[in-house]
Short mmCIF file of C-alpha atoms in Angstrom, two decimals:
data_model
loop_
_atom_site.label_atom_id
_atom_site.label_comp_id
_atom_site.label_asym_id
_atom_site.label_seq_id
_atom_site.Cartn_x
_atom_site.Cartn_y
_atom_site.Cartn_z
CA UNK A 8 -16.87 27.59 6.64
CA UNK A 9 -13.91 27.64 4.27
CA UNK A 10 -10.92 28.09 6.48
CA UNK A 11 -9.25 30.78 4.42
CA UNK A 12 -12.24 33.04 4.97
CA UNK A 13 -12.27 32.61 8.70
CA UNK A 14 -8.60 33.45 8.96
CA UNK A 15 -8.40 36.48 6.69
CA UNK A 16 -7.98 38.94 9.51
CA UNK A 17 -5.62 41.70 10.40
CA UNK A 18 -3.40 39.27 12.23
CA UNK A 19 -2.04 38.23 8.83
CA UNK A 20 -0.10 41.47 8.84
CA UNK A 21 1.88 40.52 11.89
CA UNK A 22 5.17 38.77 11.15
CA UNK A 23 5.48 35.22 12.35
CA UNK A 24 8.28 34.79 14.86
CA UNK A 25 11.43 32.94 13.90
CA UNK A 26 10.86 30.31 16.57
CA UNK A 27 7.37 29.62 15.31
CA UNK A 28 8.60 29.42 11.73
CA UNK A 29 11.34 26.92 12.62
CA UNK A 30 8.90 24.82 14.64
CA UNK A 31 6.42 24.90 11.78
CA UNK A 32 8.89 23.78 9.13
CA UNK A 33 10.16 20.98 11.37
CA UNK A 34 6.55 19.88 11.74
CA UNK A 35 6.02 19.94 7.99
CA UNK A 36 9.23 18.04 7.38
CA UNK A 37 8.39 15.46 10.01
CA UNK A 38 5.00 14.73 8.48
CA UNK A 39 6.54 14.30 5.02
CA UNK A 40 7.97 10.90 5.83
CA UNK A 41 7.19 8.09 3.37
CA UNK A 42 7.28 5.46 6.11
CA UNK A 43 3.95 3.80 6.69
CA UNK A 44 2.85 1.04 9.03
CA UNK A 45 2.16 -2.43 7.69
CA UNK A 46 3.40 -1.61 4.20
CA UNK A 47 1.03 1.30 3.75
CA UNK A 48 1.94 4.24 1.57
CA UNK A 49 1.77 7.47 3.54
CA UNK A 50 0.85 10.79 2.00
CA UNK A 51 0.71 14.07 3.87
CA UNK A 52 -2.11 16.61 3.68
CA UNK A 53 -1.46 20.04 5.19
CA UNK A 54 -4.40 22.39 5.72
CA UNK A 55 -5.17 25.92 6.89
CA UNK A 56 -6.83 25.04 10.19
CA UNK A 57 -5.11 24.09 13.43
CA UNK A 58 -7.82 21.52 14.17
CA UNK A 59 -8.95 20.12 10.84
CA UNK A 60 -11.32 17.58 12.39
CA UNK A 61 -13.51 20.20 14.05
CA UNK A 62 -12.90 23.24 11.83
CA UNK A 63 -13.16 21.47 8.47
CA UNK A 64 -15.42 18.42 8.95
CA UNK A 65 -15.92 17.99 5.21
CA UNK A 66 -12.23 17.45 4.51
CA UNK A 67 -11.88 15.24 7.57
CA UNK A 68 -14.82 13.09 6.48
CA UNK A 69 -13.39 12.71 2.97
CA UNK A 70 -10.04 11.59 4.38
CA UNK A 71 -11.70 9.04 6.66
CA UNK A 72 -13.85 7.65 3.84
CA UNK A 73 -10.85 7.52 1.50
CA UNK A 74 -8.73 5.59 4.02
CA UNK A 75 -11.57 3.14 4.57
CA UNK A 76 -11.87 2.57 0.83
CA UNK A 77 -8.08 2.45 0.38
CA UNK A 78 -6.61 0.57 3.36
CA UNK A 79 -3.18 0.54 1.73
CA UNK A 80 -2.90 4.35 1.98
CA UNK A 81 -2.50 6.41 5.13
CA UNK A 82 -3.23 10.15 4.98
CA UNK A 83 -1.42 12.13 7.65
CA UNK A 84 -3.39 15.33 8.19
CA UNK A 85 -1.80 18.39 9.78
CA UNK A 86 -2.87 22.01 9.98
CA UNK A 87 -2.09 25.49 11.25
CA UNK A 88 -3.88 28.84 11.18
CA UNK A 89 -3.54 30.52 7.78
CA UNK A 90 -0.70 32.93 8.59
CA UNK A 91 1.48 30.25 10.15
CA UNK A 92 0.50 27.75 7.47
CA UNK A 93 1.56 30.04 4.64
CA UNK A 94 4.79 30.98 6.43
CA UNK A 95 5.63 27.30 6.93
CA UNK A 96 4.95 26.53 3.28
CA UNK A 97 7.13 29.42 2.14
CA UNK A 98 10.07 28.09 4.15
CA UNK A 99 9.40 24.50 3.11
CA UNK A 100 9.35 25.52 -0.55
CA UNK A 101 12.84 26.98 -0.21
CA UNK A 102 14.17 23.71 1.24
CA UNK A 103 12.05 21.45 -1.01
CA UNK A 104 10.32 19.87 2.00
CA UNK A 105 6.75 20.71 1.10
CA UNK A 106 3.94 18.38 2.20
CA UNK A 107 2.62 16.08 -0.51
CA UNK A 108 -0.79 17.73 -0.86
CA UNK A 109 -1.65 21.08 0.68
CA UNK A 110 -4.00 24.06 0.69
CA UNK A 111 -2.47 27.39 -0.35
CA UNK A 112 -3.44 30.79 -1.74
CA UNK A 113 -3.43 31.01 -5.51
CA UNK A 114 -0.78 33.74 -5.51
CA UNK A 115 1.55 31.60 -3.36
CA UNK A 116 0.90 28.58 -5.57
CA UNK A 117 1.88 30.52 -8.68
CA UNK A 118 5.15 31.52 -7.00
CA UNK A 119 5.85 27.90 -6.10
CA UNK A 120 5.05 26.80 -9.65
CA UNK A 121 7.48 29.39 -10.98
CA UNK A 122 10.08 28.05 -8.52
CA UNK A 123 9.53 24.52 -9.88
CA UNK A 124 8.12 23.20 -6.59
CA UNK A 125 4.64 22.14 -7.75
CA UNK A 126 3.48 19.29 -9.93
CA UNK A 127 1.65 20.01 -13.15
CA UNK A 128 -1.64 18.28 -12.40
CA UNK A 129 -2.87 18.30 -15.99
CA UNK A 130 -1.90 14.64 -16.71
CA UNK A 131 -3.26 13.38 -13.38
CA UNK A 132 -6.55 15.27 -13.64
CA UNK A 133 -6.95 14.21 -17.26
CA UNK A 134 -6.09 10.55 -16.61
CA UNK A 135 -8.54 10.30 -13.72
CA UNK A 136 -11.33 12.08 -15.61
CA UNK A 137 -11.42 14.93 -13.09
CA UNK A 138 -10.50 17.66 -15.55
CA UNK A 139 -13.62 17.26 -17.68
CA UNK A 140 -15.83 17.45 -14.57
CA UNK A 141 -14.49 20.81 -13.38
CA UNK A 142 -15.93 24.11 -14.61
CA UNK A 143 -13.86 25.71 -17.36
CA UNK A 144 -13.56 28.85 -15.23
CA UNK A 145 -12.01 26.82 -12.38
CA UNK A 146 -9.48 25.17 -14.67
CA UNK A 147 -8.57 28.54 -16.19
CA UNK A 148 -8.19 30.07 -12.75
CA UNK A 149 -5.72 27.37 -11.70
CA UNK A 150 -3.70 27.37 -14.91
CA UNK A 151 -0.41 29.22 -15.40
CA UNK A 152 2.15 28.82 -18.18
CA UNK A 153 0.02 26.05 -19.64
CA UNK A 154 0.13 24.02 -16.41
CA UNK A 155 -2.79 23.21 -14.13
CA UNK A 156 -1.22 23.75 -10.72
CA UNK A 157 -4.24 23.16 -8.47
CA UNK A 158 -7.68 21.67 -8.00
CA UNK A 159 -10.59 23.23 -6.08
CA UNK A 160 -10.54 22.57 -2.34
CA UNK A 161 -14.12 23.69 -1.68
CA UNK A 162 -16.58 26.07 -3.24
CA UNK A 163 -17.21 29.67 -2.32
CA UNK A 164 -20.94 30.16 -2.68
CA UNK A 165 -21.63 33.45 -0.94
CA UNK A 166 -24.44 35.96 -0.69
CA UNK A 167 -27.04 37.11 1.78
CA UNK A 168 -29.02 34.71 3.93
CA UNK A 169 -32.55 36.05 4.34
CA UNK A 170 -35.11 35.84 7.13
CA UNK A 171 -38.35 36.03 5.15
CA UNK A 172 -40.43 36.34 8.31
CA UNK A 173 -38.80 39.65 9.24
CA UNK A 174 -39.55 41.00 5.77
CA UNK A 175 -43.16 39.80 5.84
CA UNK A 176 -43.77 41.04 9.40
CA UNK A 177 -42.73 44.50 8.27
CA UNK A 178 -44.77 44.53 5.09
CA UNK A 179 -41.73 44.06 2.84
CA UNK A 180 -41.15 41.81 -0.14
CA UNK A 181 -37.89 40.27 -1.26
CA UNK A 182 -35.72 42.95 -2.89
CA UNK A 183 -34.20 42.55 -6.34
CA UNK A 184 -32.38 45.80 -7.03
CA UNK A 185 -30.16 48.01 -4.91
CA UNK A 186 -32.93 50.60 -4.70
CA UNK A 187 -35.22 47.88 -3.35
CA UNK A 188 -32.64 46.95 -0.71
CA UNK A 189 -32.17 50.60 0.21
CA UNK A 190 -35.91 50.97 0.82
CA UNK A 191 -35.91 47.81 2.93
CA UNK A 192 -33.07 49.23 5.03
CA UNK A 193 -34.87 52.52 5.63
CA UNK A 194 -38.09 50.77 6.62
CA UNK A 195 -36.39 48.33 9.00
CA UNK A 196 -34.18 50.99 10.54
CA UNK A 197 -37.26 53.05 11.38
CA UNK A 198 -38.55 50.03 13.29
CA UNK A 199 -35.25 49.30 15.03
CA UNK A 200 -34.44 46.17 13.03
CA UNK A 201 -30.97 45.43 11.60
CA UNK A 202 -31.01 44.90 7.84
CA UNK A 203 -27.61 43.29 7.17
CA UNK A 204 -25.69 41.53 9.93
CA UNK A 205 -21.93 42.00 9.55
CA UNK A 206 -19.06 41.99 12.04
CA UNK A 207 -15.76 43.82 11.57
CA UNK A 208 -13.99 42.93 14.83
CA UNK A 209 -11.31 40.29 14.28
CA UNK A 210 -13.09 39.37 11.07
CA UNK A 211 -12.46 42.10 8.54
CA UNK A 212 -12.63 39.40 5.83
CA UNK A 213 -16.40 38.97 6.33
CA UNK A 214 -17.53 41.18 3.43
CA UNK A 215 -18.45 38.47 0.93
CA UNK A 216 -21.57 40.23 -0.34
CA UNK A 217 -19.60 43.32 -1.23
CA UNK A 218 -16.93 41.32 -3.03
CA UNK A 219 -19.57 40.21 -5.53
CA UNK A 220 -20.64 43.85 -5.80
CA UNK A 221 -17.18 44.49 -7.27
CA UNK A 222 -18.06 42.11 -10.09
CA UNK A 223 -21.28 44.02 -10.68
CA UNK A 224 -19.12 47.08 -11.18
CA UNK A 225 -16.80 45.55 -13.75
CA UNK A 226 -14.14 43.76 -11.75
CA UNK A 227 -13.82 40.85 -14.19
CA UNK A 228 -13.06 43.21 -17.06
CA UNK A 229 -10.60 45.13 -14.92
CA UNK A 230 -8.86 42.18 -13.22
CA UNK A 231 -5.92 41.76 -15.60
CA UNK A 232 -5.27 45.49 -15.62
CA UNK A 233 -5.39 45.66 -11.82
CA UNK A 234 -2.84 42.85 -11.66
CA UNK A 235 -0.42 44.35 -14.18
CA UNK A 236 -0.88 47.97 -13.07
CA UNK A 237 -2.56 49.28 -16.21
CA UNK A 238 -5.87 49.68 -14.36
CA UNK A 239 -6.43 51.55 -11.10
CA UNK A 240 -8.60 50.52 -8.17
CA UNK A 241 -9.67 54.12 -7.59
CA UNK A 242 -11.63 54.16 -10.84
CA UNK A 243 -15.09 55.75 -11.20
CA UNK A 244 -16.92 52.40 -11.23
CA UNK A 245 -15.46 51.15 -7.94
CA UNK A 246 -15.88 54.53 -6.28
CA UNK A 247 -19.54 54.41 -7.31
CA UNK A 248 -19.80 50.97 -5.66
CA UNK A 249 -18.35 52.37 -2.41
CA UNK A 250 -20.87 55.20 -2.63
CA UNK A 251 -23.69 52.65 -2.63
CA UNK A 252 -22.22 51.04 0.49
CA UNK A 253 -22.26 54.48 2.09
CA UNK A 254 -25.90 54.90 1.07
CA UNK A 255 -26.78 51.64 2.82
CA UNK A 256 -24.88 52.77 5.90
CA UNK A 257 -26.69 56.09 5.97
CA UNK A 258 -29.99 54.24 5.62
CA UNK A 259 -29.21 52.40 8.86
CA UNK A 260 -28.64 49.00 7.25
CA UNK A 261 -25.90 47.87 9.62
CA UNK A 262 -25.86 47.15 13.32
CA UNK A 263 -24.72 50.03 15.53
CA UNK A 264 -22.03 47.74 16.97
CA UNK A 265 -20.72 46.50 13.60
CA UNK A 266 -17.21 47.72 14.49
CA UNK A 267 -17.03 45.72 17.74
CA UNK A 268 -19.05 42.71 16.61
CA UNK A 269 -17.22 39.63 15.32
CA UNK A 270 -18.37 37.53 12.41
CA UNK A 271 -19.63 34.83 14.77
CA UNK A 272 -21.62 37.40 16.71
CA UNK A 273 -23.09 38.60 13.42
CA UNK A 274 -24.14 35.02 12.68
CA UNK A 275 -25.69 34.71 16.14
CA UNK A 276 -27.59 37.95 15.57
CA UNK A 277 -29.18 36.44 12.48
CA UNK A 278 -29.81 33.05 14.09
CA UNK A 279 -31.66 34.78 16.92
CA UNK A 280 -34.00 36.49 14.46
CA UNK A 281 -32.55 39.96 15.05
CA UNK A 282 -31.43 40.74 11.49
CA UNK A 283 -33.15 40.40 8.12
CA UNK A 284 -30.00 39.42 6.22
CA UNK A 285 -26.65 37.79 7.03
CA UNK A 286 -23.55 38.41 4.93
CA UNK A 287 -22.05 34.93 4.66
CA UNK A 288 -21.92 31.77 2.56
CA UNK A 289 -22.89 28.12 2.40
CA UNK A 290 -20.75 27.28 5.42
CA UNK A 291 -23.42 28.93 7.57
CA UNK A 292 -26.14 26.64 6.23
CA UNK A 293 -25.77 23.99 8.93
CA UNK A 294 -26.01 26.50 11.79
CA UNK A 295 -29.04 28.14 10.19
CA UNK A 296 -30.64 24.74 9.62
CA UNK A 297 -30.39 23.99 13.35
CA UNK A 298 -31.75 27.39 14.42
CA UNK A 299 -35.22 28.79 14.97
CA UNK A 300 -35.05 30.80 11.75
CA UNK A 301 -34.60 27.74 9.51
CA UNK A 302 -38.26 27.58 8.34
CA UNK A 303 -38.04 31.19 7.16
CA UNK A 304 -34.50 31.12 5.76
CA UNK A 305 -33.68 31.79 2.14
CA UNK A 306 -30.58 32.69 0.13
CA UNK A 307 -30.11 35.71 -2.13
CA UNK A 308 -27.28 36.43 -4.53
CA UNK A 309 -27.58 40.14 -3.82
CA UNK A 310 -28.89 43.27 -5.52
CA UNK A 311 -28.56 44.29 -9.13
CA UNK A 312 -27.48 47.85 -9.94
CA UNK A 313 -28.96 50.09 -12.61
CA UNK A 314 -25.65 51.99 -12.72
CA UNK A 315 -23.49 48.87 -12.56
CA UNK A 316 -20.96 47.86 -15.17
CA UNK A 317 -21.31 44.54 -16.92
CA UNK A 318 -23.30 41.46 -15.93
CA UNK A 319 -25.69 41.86 -12.99
CA UNK A 320 -27.38 38.47 -12.89
CA UNK A 321 -24.48 36.74 -11.16
CA UNK A 322 -23.87 34.73 -8.02
CA UNK A 323 -20.50 34.23 -6.33
CA UNK A 324 -20.16 30.48 -6.81
CA UNK A 325 -16.47 29.89 -7.42
CA UNK A 326 -13.65 27.67 -6.30
CA UNK A 327 -11.83 28.78 -3.18
CA UNK A 328 -8.06 28.54 -2.76
CA UNK A 329 -6.66 25.37 -4.37
CA UNK A 330 -5.22 22.09 -3.25
CA UNK A 331 -1.82 21.57 -4.86
CA UNK A 332 0.74 18.75 -5.02
CA UNK A 333 4.47 19.04 -4.39
CA UNK A 334 6.58 18.22 -7.45
CA UNK A 335 8.75 15.80 -5.47
CA UNK A 336 5.75 13.45 -5.18
CA UNK A 337 6.40 12.41 -8.80
CA UNK A 338 9.78 10.98 -7.75
CA UNK A 339 8.09 8.20 -5.74
CA UNK A 340 5.84 5.93 -7.80
CA UNK A 341 3.97 4.54 -4.80
CA UNK A 342 3.34 7.99 -3.40
CA UNK A 343 2.29 9.35 -6.79
CA UNK A 344 -0.22 6.52 -7.19
CA UNK A 345 -1.58 7.21 -3.68
CA UNK A 346 -2.00 10.91 -4.43
CA UNK A 347 -3.78 10.08 -7.68
CA UNK A 348 -6.13 7.78 -5.77
CA UNK A 349 -6.79 10.47 -3.18
CA UNK A 350 -7.59 13.13 -5.78
CA UNK A 351 -9.76 10.70 -7.73
CA UNK A 352 -11.73 9.95 -4.57
CA UNK A 353 -11.98 13.60 -3.51
CA UNK A 354 -13.57 14.58 -6.83
CA UNK A 355 -15.63 11.42 -7.26
CA UNK A 356 -19.39 11.49 -6.79
CA UNK A 357 -18.89 9.88 -3.37
CA UNK A 358 -16.38 12.54 -2.31
CA UNK A 359 -18.57 15.35 -3.59
CA UNK A 360 -21.61 13.99 -1.75
CA UNK A 361 -19.51 14.00 1.44
CA UNK A 362 -18.94 17.72 0.83
CA UNK A 363 -22.68 18.20 0.43
CA UNK A 364 -23.43 16.18 3.56
CA UNK A 365 -21.16 18.58 5.42
CA UNK A 366 -22.82 21.73 4.15
CA UNK A 367 -20.63 22.42 1.12
CA UNK A 368 -21.65 22.64 -2.54
CA UNK A 369 -19.97 20.26 -4.99
CA UNK A 370 -17.04 21.65 -6.98
CA UNK A 371 -17.55 19.32 -9.94
CA UNK A 372 -20.56 18.78 -12.20
CA UNK A 373 -21.98 16.32 -9.66
CA UNK A 374 -25.72 16.62 -9.05
CA UNK A 375 -25.98 16.51 -5.23
CA UNK A 376 -28.54 14.54 -3.27
CA UNK A 377 -30.20 16.88 -0.79
CA UNK A 378 -32.63 15.99 1.95
CA UNK A 379 -35.50 18.47 1.38
CA UNK A 380 -36.14 18.67 5.12
CA UNK A 381 -32.77 18.25 6.81
CA UNK A 382 -30.92 20.30 4.17
CA UNK A 383 -33.61 22.77 3.16
CA UNK A 384 -31.37 25.75 3.94
CA UNK A 385 -28.43 24.53 1.86
CA UNK A 386 -30.86 23.70 -0.94
CA UNK A 387 -31.98 27.34 -1.18
CA UNK A 388 -28.38 28.38 -1.83
CA UNK A 389 -27.69 25.70 -4.42
CA UNK A 390 -31.02 26.42 -6.12
CA UNK A 391 -30.00 30.06 -6.46
CA UNK A 392 -27.04 29.03 -8.61
CA UNK A 393 -29.32 27.12 -10.97
CA UNK A 394 -31.82 29.82 -11.83
CA UNK A 395 -32.15 30.65 -15.52
CA UNK A 396 -29.55 33.07 -16.76
CA UNK A 397 -27.48 33.14 -13.58
CA UNK A 398 -23.71 33.03 -14.17
CA UNK A 399 -20.68 33.07 -11.89
CA UNK A 400 -17.41 35.01 -12.02
CA UNK A 401 -14.15 33.16 -12.54
CA UNK A 402 -12.85 33.93 -9.05
CA UNK A 403 -13.68 35.85 -5.90
CA UNK A 404 -11.82 39.16 -6.39
CA UNK A 405 -9.69 39.05 -3.23
CA UNK A 406 -8.29 35.60 -4.11
CA UNK A 407 -6.37 37.03 -7.04
CA UNK A 408 -4.16 39.27 -4.92
CA UNK A 409 -1.43 38.95 -2.29
CA UNK A 410 -2.55 39.03 1.35
CA UNK A 411 -1.74 42.72 1.89
CA UNK A 412 -3.95 43.76 -1.01
CA UNK A 413 -6.76 41.45 0.10
CA UNK A 414 -6.61 42.95 3.58
CA UNK A 415 -6.79 46.45 2.07
CA UNK A 416 -9.92 45.44 0.14
CA UNK A 417 -11.61 44.26 3.33
CA UNK A 418 -10.52 47.35 5.25
CA UNK A 419 -11.76 49.65 2.48
CA UNK A 420 -15.24 48.12 2.62
CA UNK A 421 -15.53 48.10 6.39
CA UNK A 422 -13.99 51.57 6.45
CA UNK A 423 -17.01 52.86 4.53
CA UNK A 424 -19.49 50.77 6.53
CA UNK A 425 -18.09 52.26 9.74
CA UNK A 426 -17.97 55.79 8.26
CA UNK A 427 -14.20 55.91 8.75
CA UNK A 428 -13.40 56.29 5.05
CA UNK A 429 -15.11 58.18 2.27
CA UNK A 430 -15.70 56.22 -0.96
CA UNK A 431 -12.73 57.93 -2.60
CA UNK A 432 -10.50 57.26 0.41
CA UNK A 433 -11.56 53.63 0.44
CA UNK A 434 -10.61 53.15 -3.20
CA UNK A 435 -7.33 54.97 -2.65
CA UNK A 436 -6.48 52.66 0.27
CA UNK A 437 -6.58 49.60 -1.98
CA UNK A 438 -4.71 51.39 -4.77
CA UNK A 439 -1.91 52.21 -2.32
CA UNK A 440 -1.64 48.52 -1.42
CA UNK A 441 -1.46 47.65 -5.10
CA UNK A 442 1.22 50.28 -5.66
CA UNK A 443 3.28 48.75 -2.87
CA UNK A 444 3.44 45.34 -4.52
#
């Protein structure tokens, strides 16, 4: 699963201790050495997971394949949990000791670009042919002041995983609209079956389905205004969206222990055949594929709303937080060439197929090769993005805001799901976070 999603929890609000911050920056500085063994050029890659090999197998596999294909380049991979990672990068940016290539939130990247710490990747991406293979929406999302400051790390393809057997066993068909989903929830609740598996404990970020609901209630048209303050989060459209979440809650759609259940426990609930839907993304495809529900698994982009605002036939299939390159890399020709080679490999057909082989969708225009048996679950998600008329937003809404605002968005949604906040109070919670920026 994309690491930034796993780590968007309330712990981000806790300040990182000075000792930890100093240790982290020393670690970043240490791994920024140009020295390589046997004449190799060394580049550093800093990620948002403490154990990249196990937590992000796709990135790890790409690095290994790249080093095999480019024996003259050594990629030193390091990582920390998101909060510590971002804190370390903030300090490193001040001292100009950033890693060569690193994962970072878009908002942080824009600050670093403004501080003249990031490379404009436009020439590199254009020279290597990467730029023309990226969706226009991705390029636009990672462009500021005419500079392309990042490239997509992985894709965020999110929605609801479906257990078709549960629906069929209860005389239900696949829903299309919100009213359909509401009827499914009422029917399943009457039979003691969970409709949507979610988990708020230590994982308040796990509300991906409801983030795309925001787009079905006009988020894309409101985004610029929300960022510059001319638009308010507590607007009638968003409040109406929260009201629909409350309707689902009152229909018994969520597990009774949603407040104490973690995201992983929510996944397990679905894998054990105890929930009709799972709120998640493509990163769950591998676990579903290996479970007993695999033969009955499907992927759904979510309900359409008759009272929504704007486009309804959408799926959240966007780039996650970007990979960026420190500006100082351009001062070393050998290092710059190595970074170019790494990016060219990452976004090559071979690199993109490695993503696919590790349960991730491609982020370029690459047509993936999918095993119809061994990757049947992932295929259902990718197929959903290719249905006639389906479009995608430019970005997942929470990725456009600072961490405090993103956390408020998650808390507002789970606040309604847990009946702790009314729809109006939920919208006001996010607006307060925006006002505090």
